[in-house]
Amino acid sequence: MWTFDNPPRAQWKERYGFEPTDAWLDHLRLSSVRIVDGPGGGTAAFVSPDGLLLTNQHVAAGQLQKSSTAGHDLVRDGFFARTRADELKCPDLEALVLVSYENVTDRVHAAVKPGASDGDAAAARRAAIAAIEATSANSAELRSSVVTLYSGGEYWLHRYKRYTDIRLVFAPEEQIAYFGGDYDNFTFPRHDFDVSFLRVYENGRPAAIEHYLRWSAAGPSDGEFVVLSGVPGATDRLLTLTQVRFQRDVGNPLQRKVWESRRDTLEAYAKTGHEAARRAGATIRSLENSLKRLVGQQQGLESPRFFARKEEQERALRAAVSGNPSWQRQYSGAWDRIDTAYREYPEKAPRLAISTLAVSRLGNVASLLARYAEEIGRPDATRLDEIRDSRREALRFTLLSTAPLYLDIEEAMLAGWLEEAQRTLGAGDPFVKAALGDRSPSEAARAAIGATTLHDVNVRRALLDGGAEAIRASEDPLLAMARRVEPVIRELRVWQEQHLRSVDTSAGQQIAAARFAVYGRSVYPDANSTLRLGFGRVAGYEEDTTLVPWKTTFHGLYDRAEGFSGKPPFDLPERWQAGREKLNLSTGLNFVYTADTIGGNSGSPVVNRNAELVGLNFDSNQQRLPSRYLYVDEADGSRAVAVHSAAIVEALIKLYDARPVVAELLGAR
Amino acid sequence: MWTFDNPPRAQWKERYGFEPTDAWLDHLRLSSVRIVDGPGGGTAAFVSPDGLLLTNQHVAAGQLQKSSTAGHDLVRDGFFARTRADELKCPDLEALVLVSYENVTDRVHAAVKPGASDGDAAAARRAAIAAIEATSANSAELRSSVVTLYSGGEYWLHRYKRYTDIRLVFAPEEQIAYFGGDYDNFTFPRHDFDVSFLRVYENGRPAAIEHYLRWSAAGPSDGEFVVLSGVPGATDRLLTLTQVRFQRDVGNPLQRKVWESRRDTLEAYAKTGHEAARRAGATIRSLENSLKRLVGQQQGLESPRFFARKEEQERALRAAVSGNPSWQRQYSGAWDRIDTAYREYPEKAPRLAISTLAVSRLGNVASLLARYAEEIGRPDATRLDEIRDSRREALRFTLLSTAPLYLDIEEAMLAGWLEEAQRTLGAGDPFVKAALGDRSPSEAARAAIGATTLHDVNVRRALLDGGAEAIRASEDPLLAMARRVEPVIRELRVWQEQHLRSVDTSAGQQIAAARFAVYGRSVYPDANSTLRLGFGRVAGYEEDTTLVPWKTTFHGLYDRAEGFSGKPPFDLPERWQAGREKLNLSTGLNFVYTADTIGGNSGSPVVNRNAELVGLNFDSNQQRLPSRYLYVDEADGSRAVAVHSAAIVEALIKLYDARPVVAELLGAR
């Protein structure tokens, strides 16, 4: 998960004899795209000069869902635009290309006065960051953002080219994109055609793209060196033991409760009918994915052998610090400061996790509006993050999305969540009291959703344009609920910022400095949804007493479907059942490789040393999951999983009659 | 692993609504065949009225090996007799059909005087058994044998129809019979065509067989009830904790050392050239199989959770015994007697395991001849087992086999084994001293094998016909070595019989009686190479976080071969590479089911409720292996693995052009 400013050139050269030019790296970076879909997203890559983007079906699934109607289910049935005129605009998808980056560490660090308290230091850093962002361009087409790396060891100004007119070109039937369902998720051998194509438009025309990846028709070979570019979401490998223990004992169990609660509510709703199942489907699958990943991560933490490795890492770093009087003086206090700060965290954690309305689209909209009214009058540097000036375009984009909203699902989600809050925090909790008043959760949800007009985008626009005054004056019952809970949420977030995040950053910066002192820059920063480089080799592995192959083929897909007698989730779409004879069944379908990935790398391009696209990352195996907290060596069977480039062309031609897309891909060679 | 005299009718009726007639059971029993190949063997089934037998390639592999020559490798290349005239006589294979059985428990128990010592009781039982066997027919065509069940709780006289003219009809290339090699052994999904056909002859003609299994062209379906008939080799589920602990801590580690030593010697030999590799191949694979199974069994014993279940079983039985004064009086002393007897066992165990020359064919021949000379003059009941009158035909069969012998492999095996003995037991050990004199292991082996003439069957016949006197007078150096070590071996075996086996049996009989008293006959005896019934259902299972299907197909075979880029052991024979287009690739290849099996069940027929053959058992998965010591429930993923009946017909027709065999199988419907 190396940053593009610090690629692992020494390792590449030594292990693989690979010495890319700067132009090679720039080309890969500028071909790589961060996909933002509300709180979710992933990675994509340009694969033609006409703005064609390749990503996973599951990265596009949210937009497929939002573009579907009761009679026309693009998630279930897939989508293919036979002409450019048929390409379908995504309601609220963003695509970001990292066009430049600049180290601003000194400016941020210099803002902090020597001897400042953690809280003062945090405020000074926020002000410095806001100032840096304010001097950089921020518009509908460009976003500037200062990102924190190495727990505050470095700060970088990232400038992104921003696209918001993104259209659906192709997606397969979900059943083949997600063959094997939740069972086969995070496993290998795997047999998923988790592929979609989007197209980026500018000014109503396909964007002209200079940097796009050429297509490898042959795909990868066993043992081949590959590079992956993408936007891994979050790792926590640099956390101290205290922070990791908090995750293990408090944070992860709470997160699990939150997701399970939402999934259970949605599943109960989905059971009420076919149309309900369609509306809830993509979100349920996304939650299942998050839960299975979390359980795997937690199993790592709960493994004594795994945790012992974390302990050994911290012990070794602290011993190195202790062995040098100057380091000892500068860095050794950091761990104790974190220990002290985290003492109050377990008690506060349930309130922090549960005091939110952002559990459904309208809940999130209402909360953002109430927060906007509360924050917008404050100086930029003191606002909660999502209301900062540099996020203005993103905020508008979220609030003014025209994606369909379903009031029945909104009510079910809000009621379910308020019940969860009441059950977990108790009836006397400030958030619960503010949200419910004297109503029951279901009454409160019915009252708020039953009479809200926030599902009308014109209402939302009028409120946003009307500013704090209009929002405060609105009698919308959902917005009223959001206004009532906002002070509770703000108090909790300010507490978290002042007592925890400020220490995480100040102490984290010290520990990062200690790590640089001891190990040099041979470490990379924790993933945080910024663009990174991964690398490794295509390779099978040992599991139990046998070997797992480096790839699967279409043969394996049909074998697995037949092996379960075609029962869901191992059933094949009609097109794939009927089309078997047309396919070259020996074509590679999925493959595994050793590059370091995590959620967010979905849709990442996998390229060979010629920067040709050989695969499309979409998953990892179970062995990989604990790598959130500690890099898991390939010798332990940790692998990323990609769709083989040959499978994409084979199925597009033979099953989907999508020759224009293929011509565009291969023409791009 | 129920005996045919006590089929689990209640369970069948209750769980599966299955109520077979006696004729149904007799038909299955008389269609089932025990295959004996020296110390190895397995199961087979009659599948035509003309004596056609279906079994595994790996059950026939020893005979394929012995029928091969340097220029003609039937193991590697397979074999198919296009006409009956081409069918190839196996050098030394026996087939046994259990034609009748009779409970002789009372006669054996009555022979023991009340209050007799364990040693006297054992001698009395041996005499009674010898007398029973002597009054029953024993000839080249019929074998009578008293078998011990329930650790001595029951004795049964089994009468077998015996065939010794058995001919090879068909075997596939080893690479497809054993696709995936040692890696895929004991795993599922599996993709092996582990099939062979033999034919039983009588008086130079195909035997006319009344009871043979009809063929199910469709094979099994998911969830279907199936019955398996076969000869499971050995389970140890009724052992006491003391006995199991001995296995865990002493017996299994020693067994592993013995097998690893033999395998290592053979692998070193096999590396000396292609022909050496051919000669050693089948034995190496057999040892690998035994080792992988042993390691899996031992992992079960070393699992605290698994062992706790064994402890709980014994605790429950002993508590039930203690709760009833009469039972307490009769049975409760048994466990302590075993504890006492086993105290000396760990010290003696290495000598018992290693003091033998029967580690190669000629070593075994020489030992049997020396033993014959030593034992034949004694009363039948006091002889070591393999020299008893009831075994006379089997002994002659072994000694007079015309299978090829290779002196280079014999010398390598003997030298390697004597080195192992010297290393493990020390130079001063009586066996080592008797075997080596003042020579080194390699000198002793070279001297013994270099000048022996025992590889000449006429020499062996002359010695056997000349009796004890001729054997004692022989100056053959290998036979001389066997005569020198025989007193050491006899002393050890007599010690084991008097101090251990007699207690195992006397105390085991008490514990068996306690078990009958507490649980009734709802238990079945431990497997001991006698014919048993298994049953269960065809069913996939959960593994890690996903599902394993109930079957694989030819698609899966090609997927796995391609997935490893065709690298050994995942390479396909030329015939299977070239013939892919001819096959219906959706045909089932292997399937899993829940019936209880263990080594020896290889080749067992799997039948549906119409007694039609739907599968050919050939393996189990890893989860099954600890079942040697404790029945492992299907909920734990324990499964047997069979070849699907449809795969056999499909490949025979499409790839092997073996229509006559198929016509015989399907004609039999």
Coordinates of C-alpha atoms in Angstrom, one line a residue, chain A residues 180 182-187 189 191 222 292 299 542-560 562-565 567 569-570 580 585-586 622, chain B residues 180 182-187 189 191 222 292 299 542-560 562-565 567 569-570 580 585-586 622:
Chain A
G180 CA -21.9 -18.3 -4.8
D182 CA -22.1 -14.7 0.7
Y183 CA -20.8 -18.3 1.0
D184 CA -18.1 -17.8 -1.7
N185 CA -17.3 -14.3 -0.7
F186 CA -13.7 -14.1 0.6
T187 CA -12.9 -17.6 -0.6
P189 CA -11.3 -21.0 -5.7
H191 CA -15.9 -18.1 -10.0
D222 CA 1.5 -18.3 -13.2
K292 CA -18.1 -11.3 6.7
Q299 CA -10.8 -13.8 14.1
E542 CA -1.3 -24.4 0.2
E543 CA -4.5 -24.8 2.2
D544 CA -5.1 -27.6 4.7
T545 CA -3.2 -30.5 3.2
T546 CA -3.6 -29.6 -0.5
L547 CA -2.8 -26.9 -3.0
V548 CA -5.1 -24.1 -4.3
P549 CA -4.5 -23.3 -8.0
W550 CA -3.5 -19.9 -9.2
K551 CA -6.6 -19.6 -11.4
T552 CA -10.0 -20.9 -12.1
T553 CA -11.6 -21.3 -15.5
F554 CA -15.1 -21.3 -16.9
H555 CA -15.0 -25.1 -16.4
G556 CA -14.8 -24.5 -12.7
L557 CA -17.9 -22.2 -12.8
Y558 CA -20.0 -24.9 -14.5
D559 CA -18.6 -27.6 -12.2
R560 CA -19.6 -25.6 -9.1
E562 CA -23.6 -28.6 -11.3
G563 CA -22.0 -29.7 -8.0
F564 CA -24.8 -27.9 -6.1
S565 CA -27.4 -29.1 -8.6
K567 CA -29.4 -24.4 -6.2
P569 CA -26.7 -19.1 -4.6
F570 CA -25.0 -21.5 -7.1
R580 CA -22.0 -22.7 -22.3
L585 CA -14.3 -23.2 -21.2
S586 CA -10.5 -23.3 -20.6
Q622 CA -10.2 -15.4 4.3
Chain B
G180 CA -3.8 -34.5 -7.7
D182 CA -0.8 -37.0 -2.4
Y183 CA -2.0 -33.4 -2.2
D184 CA -5.6 -34.1 -3.2
N185 CA -5.7 -37.4 -1.2
F186 CA -8.2 -37.1 1.7
T187 CA -9.7 -33.9 0.3
P189 CA -13.7 -31.5 -4.0
H191 CA -11.6 -35.4 -9.3
D222 CA -28.4 -34.9 -3.7
K292 CA -1.4 -38.9 5.4
Q299 CA -4.3 -34.8 14.7
E542 CA -19.8 -26.5 5.2
E543 CA -16.1 -25.9 5.3
D544 CA -14.5 -22.7 6.6
T545 CA -17.1 -20.1 5.6
T546 CA -18.4 -21.6 2.5
L547 CA -20.2 -24.8 1.2
V548 CA -18.6 -27.9 -0.4
P549 CA -20.8 -29.3 -3.1
W550 CA -22.1 -32.9 -3.0
K551 CA -20.4 -33.7 -6.3
T552 CA -17.8 -32.8 -8.8
T553 CA -18.1 -33.1 -12.6
F554 CA -15.7 -33.6 -15.5
H555 CA -15.7 -29.8 -15.7
G556 CA -14.1 -29.6 -12.3
L557 CA -11.3 -32.0 -13.4
Y558 CA -10.4 -29.8 -16.4
D559 CA -10.7 -26.7 -14.3
R560 CA -8.2 -28.0 -11.7
E562 CA -5.9 -25.8 -16.1
G563 CA -5.8 -24.0 -12.8
F564 CA -2.4 -25.5 -12.1
S565 CA -1.3 -25.0 -15.7
K567 CA 1.8 -29.1 -13.7
P569 CA 0.4 -33.9 -10.0
F570 CA -2.4 -32.0 -11.8
R580 CA -12.2 -33.6 -23.6
L585 CA -18.6 -32.5 -19.1
S586 CA -21.5 -32.1 -16.8
Q622 CA -9.6 -35.0 6.2

